[in-house]
Short mmCIF file of C-alpha atoms in Angstrom, two decimals:
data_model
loop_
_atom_site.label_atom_id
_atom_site.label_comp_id
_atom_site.label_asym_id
_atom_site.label_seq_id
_atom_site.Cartn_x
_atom_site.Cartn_y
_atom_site.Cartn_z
CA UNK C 1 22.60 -12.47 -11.72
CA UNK C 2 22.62 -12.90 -8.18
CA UNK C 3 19.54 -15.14 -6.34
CA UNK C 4 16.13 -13.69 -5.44
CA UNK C 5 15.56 -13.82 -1.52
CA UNK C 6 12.30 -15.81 -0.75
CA UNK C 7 9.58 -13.28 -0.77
CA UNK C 8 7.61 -15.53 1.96
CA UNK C 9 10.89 -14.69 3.97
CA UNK C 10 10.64 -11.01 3.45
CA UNK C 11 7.48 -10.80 4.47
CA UNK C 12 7.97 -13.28 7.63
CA UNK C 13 10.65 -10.51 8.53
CA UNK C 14 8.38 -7.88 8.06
CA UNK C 15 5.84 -9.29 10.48
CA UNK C 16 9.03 -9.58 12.85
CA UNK C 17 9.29 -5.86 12.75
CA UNK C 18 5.47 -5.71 13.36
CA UNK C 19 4.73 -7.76 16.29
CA UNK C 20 7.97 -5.91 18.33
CA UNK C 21 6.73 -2.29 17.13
CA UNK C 22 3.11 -3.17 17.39
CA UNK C 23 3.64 -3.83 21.60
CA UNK C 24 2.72 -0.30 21.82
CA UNK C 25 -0.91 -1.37 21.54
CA UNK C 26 0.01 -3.22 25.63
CA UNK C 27 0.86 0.17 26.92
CA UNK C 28 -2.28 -0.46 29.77
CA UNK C 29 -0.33 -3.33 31.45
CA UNK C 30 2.58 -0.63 32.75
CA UNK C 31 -0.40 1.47 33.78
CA UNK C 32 -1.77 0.90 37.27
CA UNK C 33 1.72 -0.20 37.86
CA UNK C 34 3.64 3.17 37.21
CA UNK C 35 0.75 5.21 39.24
CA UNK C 36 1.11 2.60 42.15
CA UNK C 37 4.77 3.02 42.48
CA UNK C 38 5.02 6.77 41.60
CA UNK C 39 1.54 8.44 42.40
CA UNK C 40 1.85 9.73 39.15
CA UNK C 41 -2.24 10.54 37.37
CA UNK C 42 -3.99 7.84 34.91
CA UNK C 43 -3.54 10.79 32.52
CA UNK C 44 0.06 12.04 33.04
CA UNK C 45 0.56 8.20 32.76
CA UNK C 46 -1.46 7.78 29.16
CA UNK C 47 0.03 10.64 28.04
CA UNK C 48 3.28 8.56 27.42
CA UNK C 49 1.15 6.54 24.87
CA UNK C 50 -0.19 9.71 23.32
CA UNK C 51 3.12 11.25 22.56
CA UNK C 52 4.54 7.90 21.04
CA UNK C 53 1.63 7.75 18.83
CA UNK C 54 1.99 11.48 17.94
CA UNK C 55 5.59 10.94 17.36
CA UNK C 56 4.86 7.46 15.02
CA UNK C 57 2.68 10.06 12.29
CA UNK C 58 5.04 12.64 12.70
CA UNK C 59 8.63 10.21 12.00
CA UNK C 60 6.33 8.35 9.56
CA UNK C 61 5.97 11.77 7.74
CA UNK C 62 9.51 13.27 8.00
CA UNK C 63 11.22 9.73 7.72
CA UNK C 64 9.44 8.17 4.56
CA UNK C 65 12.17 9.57 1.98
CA UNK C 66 15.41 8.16 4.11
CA UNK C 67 13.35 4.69 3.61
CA UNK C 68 13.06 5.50 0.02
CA UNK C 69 16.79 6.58 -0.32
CA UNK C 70 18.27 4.08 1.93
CA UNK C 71 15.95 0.96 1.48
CA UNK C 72 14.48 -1.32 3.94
CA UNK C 73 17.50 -2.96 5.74
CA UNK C 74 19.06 0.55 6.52
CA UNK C 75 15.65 1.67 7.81
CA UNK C 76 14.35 -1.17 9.67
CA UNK C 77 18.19 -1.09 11.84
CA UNK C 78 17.43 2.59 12.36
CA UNK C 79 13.80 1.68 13.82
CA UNK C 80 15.17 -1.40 15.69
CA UNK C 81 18.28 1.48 17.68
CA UNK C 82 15.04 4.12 18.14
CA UNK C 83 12.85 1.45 19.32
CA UNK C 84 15.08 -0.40 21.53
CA UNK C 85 16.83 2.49 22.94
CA UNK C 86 13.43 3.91 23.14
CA UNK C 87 12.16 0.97 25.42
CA UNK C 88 15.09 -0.10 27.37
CA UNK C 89 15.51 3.67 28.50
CA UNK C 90 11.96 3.90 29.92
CA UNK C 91 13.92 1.16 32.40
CA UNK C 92 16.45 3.79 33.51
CA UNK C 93 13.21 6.57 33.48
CA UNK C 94 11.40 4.10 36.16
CA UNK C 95 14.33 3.54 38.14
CA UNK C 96 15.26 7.39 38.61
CA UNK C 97 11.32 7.85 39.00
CA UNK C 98 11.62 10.52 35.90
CA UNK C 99 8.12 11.24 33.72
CA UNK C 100 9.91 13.31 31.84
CA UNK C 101 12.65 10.80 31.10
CA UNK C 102 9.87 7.92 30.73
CA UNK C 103 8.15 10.64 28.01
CA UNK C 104 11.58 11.00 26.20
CA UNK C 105 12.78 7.45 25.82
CA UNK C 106 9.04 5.69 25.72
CA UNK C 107 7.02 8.69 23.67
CA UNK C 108 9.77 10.51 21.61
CA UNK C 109 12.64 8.01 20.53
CA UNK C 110 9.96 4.96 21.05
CA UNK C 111 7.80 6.97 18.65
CA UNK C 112 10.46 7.60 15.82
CA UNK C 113 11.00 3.52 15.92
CA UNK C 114 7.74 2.97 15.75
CA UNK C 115 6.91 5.35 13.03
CA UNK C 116 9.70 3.98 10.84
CA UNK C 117 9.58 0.71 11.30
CA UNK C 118 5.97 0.58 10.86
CA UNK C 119 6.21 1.86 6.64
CA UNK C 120 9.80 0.66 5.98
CA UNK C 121 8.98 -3.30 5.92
CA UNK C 122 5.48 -2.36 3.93
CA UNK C 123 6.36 -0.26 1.06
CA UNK C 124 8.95 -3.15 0.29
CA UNK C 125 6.21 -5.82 0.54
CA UNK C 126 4.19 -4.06 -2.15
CA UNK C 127 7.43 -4.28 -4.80
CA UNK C 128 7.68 -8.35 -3.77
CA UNK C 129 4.07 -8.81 -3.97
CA UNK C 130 2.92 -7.67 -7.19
CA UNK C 131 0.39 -9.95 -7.86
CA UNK C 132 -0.99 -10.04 -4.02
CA UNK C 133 -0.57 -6.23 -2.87
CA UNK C 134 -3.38 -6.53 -0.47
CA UNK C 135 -2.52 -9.90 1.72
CA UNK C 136 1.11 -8.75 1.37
CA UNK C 137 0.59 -5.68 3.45
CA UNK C 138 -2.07 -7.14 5.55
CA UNK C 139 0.27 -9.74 6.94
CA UNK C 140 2.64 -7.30 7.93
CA UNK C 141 -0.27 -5.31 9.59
CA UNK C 142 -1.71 -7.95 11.08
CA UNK C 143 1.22 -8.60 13.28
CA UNK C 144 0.73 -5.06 14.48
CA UNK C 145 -2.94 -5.67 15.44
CA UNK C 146 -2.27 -9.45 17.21
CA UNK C 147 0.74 -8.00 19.15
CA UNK C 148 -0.68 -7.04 21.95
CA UNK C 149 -2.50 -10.49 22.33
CA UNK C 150 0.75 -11.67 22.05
CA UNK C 151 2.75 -9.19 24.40
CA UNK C 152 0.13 -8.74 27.07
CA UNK C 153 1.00 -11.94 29.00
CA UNK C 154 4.77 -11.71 28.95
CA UNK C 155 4.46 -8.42 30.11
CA UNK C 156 2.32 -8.93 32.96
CA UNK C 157 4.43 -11.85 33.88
CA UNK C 158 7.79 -10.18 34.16
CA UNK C 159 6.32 -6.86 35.73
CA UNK C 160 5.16 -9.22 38.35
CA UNK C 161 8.71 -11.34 38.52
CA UNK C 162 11.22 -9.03 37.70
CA UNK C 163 9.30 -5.79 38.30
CA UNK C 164 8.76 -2.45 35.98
CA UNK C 165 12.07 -1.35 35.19
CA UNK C 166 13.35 -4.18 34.53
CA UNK C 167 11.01 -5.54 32.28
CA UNK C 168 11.72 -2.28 29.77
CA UNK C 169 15.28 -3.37 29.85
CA UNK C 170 14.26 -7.22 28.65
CA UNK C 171 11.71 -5.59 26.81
CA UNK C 172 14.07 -3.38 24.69
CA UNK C 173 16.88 -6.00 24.72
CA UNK C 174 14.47 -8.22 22.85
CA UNK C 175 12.67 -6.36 20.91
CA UNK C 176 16.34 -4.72 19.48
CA UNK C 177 17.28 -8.36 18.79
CA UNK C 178 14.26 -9.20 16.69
CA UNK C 179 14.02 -6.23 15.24
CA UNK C 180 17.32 -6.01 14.27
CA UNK C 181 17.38 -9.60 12.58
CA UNK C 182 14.05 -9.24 10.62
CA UNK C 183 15.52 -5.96 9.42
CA UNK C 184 18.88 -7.97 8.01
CA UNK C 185 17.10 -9.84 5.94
CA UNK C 186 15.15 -7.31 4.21
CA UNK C 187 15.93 -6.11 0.73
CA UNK C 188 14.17 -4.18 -2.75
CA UNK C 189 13.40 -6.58 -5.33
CA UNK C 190 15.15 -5.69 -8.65
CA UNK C 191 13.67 -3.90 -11.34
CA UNK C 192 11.38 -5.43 -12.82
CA UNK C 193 11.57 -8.66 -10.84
CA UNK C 194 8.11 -11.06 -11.25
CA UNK C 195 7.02 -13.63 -8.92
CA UNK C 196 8.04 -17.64 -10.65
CA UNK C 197 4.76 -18.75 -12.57
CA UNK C 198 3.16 -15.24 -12.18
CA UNK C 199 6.07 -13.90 -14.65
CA UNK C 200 5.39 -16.57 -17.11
CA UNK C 201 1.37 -16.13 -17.18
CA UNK C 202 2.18 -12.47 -17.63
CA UNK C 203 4.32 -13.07 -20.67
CA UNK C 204 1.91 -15.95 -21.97
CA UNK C 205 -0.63 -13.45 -22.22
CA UNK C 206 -2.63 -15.64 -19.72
CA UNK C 207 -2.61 -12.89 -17.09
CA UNK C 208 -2.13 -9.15 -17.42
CA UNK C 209 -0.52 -6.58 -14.93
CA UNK C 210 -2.82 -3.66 -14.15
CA UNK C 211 -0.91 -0.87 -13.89
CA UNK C 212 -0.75 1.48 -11.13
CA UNK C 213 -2.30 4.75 -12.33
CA UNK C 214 0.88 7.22 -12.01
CA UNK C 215 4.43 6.86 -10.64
CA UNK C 216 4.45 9.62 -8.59
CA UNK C 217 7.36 10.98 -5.97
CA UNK C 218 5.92 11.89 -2.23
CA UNK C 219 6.28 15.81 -3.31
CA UNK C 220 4.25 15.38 -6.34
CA UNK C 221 1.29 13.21 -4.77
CA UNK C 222 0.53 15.60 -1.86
CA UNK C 223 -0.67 17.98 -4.76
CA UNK C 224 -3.13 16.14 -5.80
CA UNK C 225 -6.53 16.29 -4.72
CA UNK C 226 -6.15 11.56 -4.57
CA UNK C 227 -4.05 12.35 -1.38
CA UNK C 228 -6.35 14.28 0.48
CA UNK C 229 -9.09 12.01 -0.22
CA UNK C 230 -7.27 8.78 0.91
CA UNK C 231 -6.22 11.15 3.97
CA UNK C 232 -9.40 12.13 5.29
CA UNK C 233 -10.76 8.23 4.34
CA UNK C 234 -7.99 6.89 6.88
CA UNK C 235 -8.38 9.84 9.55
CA UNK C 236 -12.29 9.29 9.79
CA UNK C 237 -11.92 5.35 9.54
CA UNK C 238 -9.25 5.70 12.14
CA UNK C 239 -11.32 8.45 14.66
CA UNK C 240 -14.05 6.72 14.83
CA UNK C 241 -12.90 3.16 15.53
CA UNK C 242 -10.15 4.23 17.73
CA UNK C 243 -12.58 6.09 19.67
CA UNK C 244 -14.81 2.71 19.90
CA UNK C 245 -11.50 0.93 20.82
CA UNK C 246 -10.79 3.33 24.17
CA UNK C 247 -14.35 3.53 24.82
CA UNK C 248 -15.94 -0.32 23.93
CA UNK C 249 -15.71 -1.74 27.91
CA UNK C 250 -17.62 1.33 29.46
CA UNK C 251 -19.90 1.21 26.49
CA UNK C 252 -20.19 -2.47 26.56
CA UNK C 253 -21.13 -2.13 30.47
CA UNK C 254 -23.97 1.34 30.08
CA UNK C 255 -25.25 -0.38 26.67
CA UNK C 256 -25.52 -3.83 27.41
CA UNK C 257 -25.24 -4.44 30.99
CA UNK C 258 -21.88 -6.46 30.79
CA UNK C 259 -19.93 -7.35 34.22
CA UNK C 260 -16.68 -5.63 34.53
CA UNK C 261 -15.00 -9.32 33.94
CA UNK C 262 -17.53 -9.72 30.97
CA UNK C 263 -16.99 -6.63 28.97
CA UNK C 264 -13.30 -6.65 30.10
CA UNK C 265 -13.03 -10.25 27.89
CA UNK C 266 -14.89 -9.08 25.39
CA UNK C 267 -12.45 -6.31 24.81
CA UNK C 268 -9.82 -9.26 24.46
CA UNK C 269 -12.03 -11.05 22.04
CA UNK C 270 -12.42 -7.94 19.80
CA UNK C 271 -8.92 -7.41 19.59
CA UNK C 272 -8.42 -10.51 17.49
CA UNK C 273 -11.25 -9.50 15.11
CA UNK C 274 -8.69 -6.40 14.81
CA UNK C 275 -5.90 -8.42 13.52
CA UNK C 276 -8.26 -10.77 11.64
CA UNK C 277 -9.61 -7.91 9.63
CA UNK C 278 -6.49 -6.65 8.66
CA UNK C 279 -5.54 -9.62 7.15
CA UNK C 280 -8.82 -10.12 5.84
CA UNK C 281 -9.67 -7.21 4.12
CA UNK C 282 -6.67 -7.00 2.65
CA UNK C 283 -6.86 -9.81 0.89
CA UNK C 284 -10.14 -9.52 -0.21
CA UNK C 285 -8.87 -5.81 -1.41
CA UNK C 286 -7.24 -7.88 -4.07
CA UNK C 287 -9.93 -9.23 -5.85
CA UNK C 288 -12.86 -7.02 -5.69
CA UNK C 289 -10.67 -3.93 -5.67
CA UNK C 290 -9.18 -0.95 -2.96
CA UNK C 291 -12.21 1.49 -3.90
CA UNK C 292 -14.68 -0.98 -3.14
CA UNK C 293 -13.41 -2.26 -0.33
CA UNK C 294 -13.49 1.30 1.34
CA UNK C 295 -16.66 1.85 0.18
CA UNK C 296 -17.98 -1.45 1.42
CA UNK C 297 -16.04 -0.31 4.83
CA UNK C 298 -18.01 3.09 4.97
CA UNK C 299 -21.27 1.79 4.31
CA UNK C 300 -21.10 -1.09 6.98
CA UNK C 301 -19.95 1.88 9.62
CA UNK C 302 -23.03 4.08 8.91
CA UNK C 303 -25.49 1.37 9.85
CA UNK C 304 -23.69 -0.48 12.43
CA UNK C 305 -22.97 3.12 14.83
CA UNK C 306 -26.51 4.16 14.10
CA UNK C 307 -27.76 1.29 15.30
CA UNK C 308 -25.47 0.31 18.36
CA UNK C 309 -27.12 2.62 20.44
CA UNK C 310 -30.44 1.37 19.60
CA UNK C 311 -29.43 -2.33 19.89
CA UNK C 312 -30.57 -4.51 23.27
CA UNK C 313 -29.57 -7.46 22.44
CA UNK C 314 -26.19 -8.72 24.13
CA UNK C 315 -25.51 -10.81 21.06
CA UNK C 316 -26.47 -8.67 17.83
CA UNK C 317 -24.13 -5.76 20.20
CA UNK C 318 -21.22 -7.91 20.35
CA UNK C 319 -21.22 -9.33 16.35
CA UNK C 320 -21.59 -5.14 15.68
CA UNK C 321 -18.60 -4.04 17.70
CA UNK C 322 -16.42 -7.57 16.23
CA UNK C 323 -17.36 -6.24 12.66
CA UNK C 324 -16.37 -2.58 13.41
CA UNK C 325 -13.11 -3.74 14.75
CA UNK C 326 -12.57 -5.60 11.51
CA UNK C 327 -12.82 -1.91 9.75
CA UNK C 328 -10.86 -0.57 11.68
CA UNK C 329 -7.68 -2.99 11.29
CA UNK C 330 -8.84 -3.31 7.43
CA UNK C 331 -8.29 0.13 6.58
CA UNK C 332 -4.65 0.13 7.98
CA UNK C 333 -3.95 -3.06 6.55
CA UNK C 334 -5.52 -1.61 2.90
CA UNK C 335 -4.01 1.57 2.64
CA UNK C 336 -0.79 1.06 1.45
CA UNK C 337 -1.82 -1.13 -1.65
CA UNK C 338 -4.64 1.59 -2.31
CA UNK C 339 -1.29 4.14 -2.44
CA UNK C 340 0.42 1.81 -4.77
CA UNK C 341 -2.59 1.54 -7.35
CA UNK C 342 -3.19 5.49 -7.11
CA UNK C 343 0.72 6.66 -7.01
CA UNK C 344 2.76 4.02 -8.10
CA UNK C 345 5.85 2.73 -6.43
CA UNK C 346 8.96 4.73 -7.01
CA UNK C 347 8.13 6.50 -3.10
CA UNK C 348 5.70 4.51 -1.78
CA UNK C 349 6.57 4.59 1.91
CA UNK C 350 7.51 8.13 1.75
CA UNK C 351 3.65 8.64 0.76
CA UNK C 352 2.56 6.05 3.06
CA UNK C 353 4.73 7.91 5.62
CA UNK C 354 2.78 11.38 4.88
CA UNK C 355 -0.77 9.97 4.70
CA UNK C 356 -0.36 8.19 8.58
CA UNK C 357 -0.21 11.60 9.75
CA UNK C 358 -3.55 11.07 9.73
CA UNK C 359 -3.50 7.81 12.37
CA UNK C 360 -1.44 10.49 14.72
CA UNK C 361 -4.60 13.21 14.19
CA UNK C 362 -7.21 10.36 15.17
CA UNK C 363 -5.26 8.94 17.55
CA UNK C 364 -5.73 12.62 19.40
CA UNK C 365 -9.32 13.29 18.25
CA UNK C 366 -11.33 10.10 18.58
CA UNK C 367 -10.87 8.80 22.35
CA UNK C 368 -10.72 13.09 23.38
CA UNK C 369 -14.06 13.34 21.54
CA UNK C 370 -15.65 10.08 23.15
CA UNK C 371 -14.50 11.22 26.47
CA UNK C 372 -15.80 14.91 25.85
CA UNK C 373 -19.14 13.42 24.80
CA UNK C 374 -19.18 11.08 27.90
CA UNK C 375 -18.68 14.15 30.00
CA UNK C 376 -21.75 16.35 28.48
CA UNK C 377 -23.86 13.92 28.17
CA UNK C 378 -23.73 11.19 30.60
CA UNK C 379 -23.17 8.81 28.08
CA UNK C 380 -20.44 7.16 25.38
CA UNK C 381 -23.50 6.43 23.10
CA UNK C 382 -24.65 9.65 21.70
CA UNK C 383 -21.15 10.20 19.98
CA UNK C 384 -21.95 6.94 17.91
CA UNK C 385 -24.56 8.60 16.60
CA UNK C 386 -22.39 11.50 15.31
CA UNK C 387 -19.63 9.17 13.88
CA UNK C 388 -22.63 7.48 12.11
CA UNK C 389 -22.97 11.08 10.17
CA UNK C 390 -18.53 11.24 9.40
CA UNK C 391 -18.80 7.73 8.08
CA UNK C 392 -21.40 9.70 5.14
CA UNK C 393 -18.61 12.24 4.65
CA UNK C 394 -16.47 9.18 3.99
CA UNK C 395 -18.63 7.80 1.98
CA UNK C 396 -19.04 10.62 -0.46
CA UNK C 397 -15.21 11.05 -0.35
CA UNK C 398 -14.98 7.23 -1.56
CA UNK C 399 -17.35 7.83 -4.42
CA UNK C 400 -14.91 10.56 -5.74
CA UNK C 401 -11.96 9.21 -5.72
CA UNK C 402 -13.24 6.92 -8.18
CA UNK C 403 -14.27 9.80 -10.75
CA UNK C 404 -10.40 10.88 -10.05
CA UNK C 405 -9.25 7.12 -11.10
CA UNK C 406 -11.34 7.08 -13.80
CA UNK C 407 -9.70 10.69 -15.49
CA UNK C 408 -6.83 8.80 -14.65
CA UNK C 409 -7.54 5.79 -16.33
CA UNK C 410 -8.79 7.40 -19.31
CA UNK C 411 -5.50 9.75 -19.38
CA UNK C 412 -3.18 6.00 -19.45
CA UNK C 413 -5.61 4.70 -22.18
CA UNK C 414 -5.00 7.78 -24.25
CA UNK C 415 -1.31 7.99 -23.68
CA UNK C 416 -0.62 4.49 -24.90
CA UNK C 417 -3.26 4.77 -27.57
#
């Protein structure tokens, strides 16, 4: 029997992947720089971010069966050629002074990178981490929600050194390299396979293995009514705080009365409470369950975007947004142990792949509906109010899911009776 790899390892490879695909999240710092050197519009710029976001759901969706059929390693060097080919093109884009170009190197084949090497490392992580589901995929996750923190500053420097095209060629270069190396390393447990210590509690009798509540292929779990639910948990989770996300300096500044400088460092600040949470939640997803934890997630969001609007006081404000932001990076981080518990693991990241086509339909709806609302009325505040009343729709989504686990449940009990 050959040697286990170090699971610690895997997952140290996954975050690799992570923090190189999770740069996306720094698209602002090419901004002002790309409309200063071309003339080109704050939207025909942003629209670059839009379309690799919209192309991350969709290659998430339509690639989540090659990761299933040709495992991690195979997937994670296909995301590393998108994604570096993806970002070292947008180099050739600037220097020929082509949107279009920038759109199909940055937005299309930086999106298919992105998409895939977001669920390849994670549905692996869930078959090494038996015992930890939760922190497993929050770690990954979480380098996707500090890599911006992280990316920010180097880009800034070398668009200021070395200028904008060039920094998408060092950019891609690196990123390729990283990418490439965490994805070498990254490999299915065998059948079967048990953490050392949790295998011999589990055979002691001193701990049991709760089993997931099917073992379900990607085509069989988008028939049942489970899938929708998780999908419309994610897309209203994701809406609403991504819409917070594009809109929390403006709002911190009408709300509050925060500087520019102020509510520009807050923004910073808040970001970390992103990663944080995703790590977080995750692992507290493991003890007091997935269903709670969403639940928990849904009720906190009802109160706290009710009563931002209403709030004064600079402080209580701020502690509101940071535990929002926490939500938001929880639910991404808790999703894909939620799928193994409901579906089982024989395709998890193909599901996992199908149900992020709901990040690409938030990504789209939340910041276009806070800007709509901003236009009408005068003011980002008044949607809050309105994503106060979808947080009740996930709510009552959250409740029945549970009445589906339970027939579940029940069904397993029978069967082995």
């Amino acid at each position: 029997m050959k040697k286990s790899k170090n699971r610690w390892l895997i997952a140290l490879s996954a975050v690799g992947i992570h923090i190189s695909i999770g740069s996306v999240y720094a698209w602002s710092n090419f901004t002002n720089p790309l409309i200063e050197e071309f003339g080109w519009t704050a939207s025909q710029v942003q629209m670059t971010f839009s379309i690799a976001i919209l192309f991350l759901g969709l290659s998430a969706a339509f690639l989540g069966h090659f990761v299933e059929k040709h495992g991690p390693k195979k997937a994670g060097l296909l995301a590393a050629i998108f994604f570096g080919i993806g970002i070292a093109g947008s180099g050739i884009a600037v220097n020929i002074g082509s949107l279009t170009l920038l759109y199909l190197f940055y937005g299309v084949l930086g999106g298919i990178g992105l998409g895939v090497g977001y669920i390849a490392p994670v549905s692996t992580l869930i078959k090494w981490f038996p015992d930890r589901r939760g922190l497993a995929t929050g770690l990954a996750i979480m380098g996707f929600g500090f890599a911006a923190a992280i990316s920010s500053p180097i880009m800034d420097a070398l668009i200021k050194s070395v200028g904008v095209a060039n920094t998408f060629f060092i950019l891609g270069i690196a990123y390729f390299a990283v990418m490439t190396l965490s994805s070498l390393y990254l490999e299915k447990p065998e059948e079967g396979w048990l953490p050392a210590g949790f295998k011999e509690n589990v055979e002691s009798g001193k701990v049991k293995i709760k089993k997931d509540l099917s073992q379900l292929t990607a085509n069989e779990a988008v028939k049942t009514r489970r899938f929708y639910y998780l999908w419309i948990m994610l897309f209203i989770n994701v809406t609403c705080g991504i819409a917070i996300l594009s809109a929390a300096k403006p709002l911190a500044e009408e709300s509050i009365g925060l500087t520019t400088a102020e509510a520009a460092a807050l923004v910073g600040v808040l970001g970390l409470f992103n990663g944080f949470g995703r790590i977080g939640w995750a692992s507290i997803s493991d003890y007091i369950g997935r269903p709670n934890t969403y639940t928990t997630f849904f009720v906190l969001q009802i109160a706290l975007f009710f009563m931002l609007p209403q709030t004064s006081s600079s402080i209580l404000f701020q502690v509101m947004l940071a535990v929002i932001y926490t939500c938001y990076g929880g639910g991404f981080a808790s999703i894909p142990a939620y799928i193994g518990d409901l579906f089982g693991t024989k395709q998890v990241g193909a599901i996992h792949g199908y149900i992020l086509t709901a990040w690409a339909a938030a990504g789209l709806a939340g910041p276009l509906f806070a800007a709509w609302i901003k236009d009408t009325t005068g003011s980002y505040a008044n949607s809050l109010t309105f994503f106060s009343g979808l947080f009740i729709i996930a709510l009552i989504v959250s409740i029945l899911v549970r009445f589906d686990m339970k027939k579940l449940a029940a069904k397993q009990e029978k069967s082995v009776a």
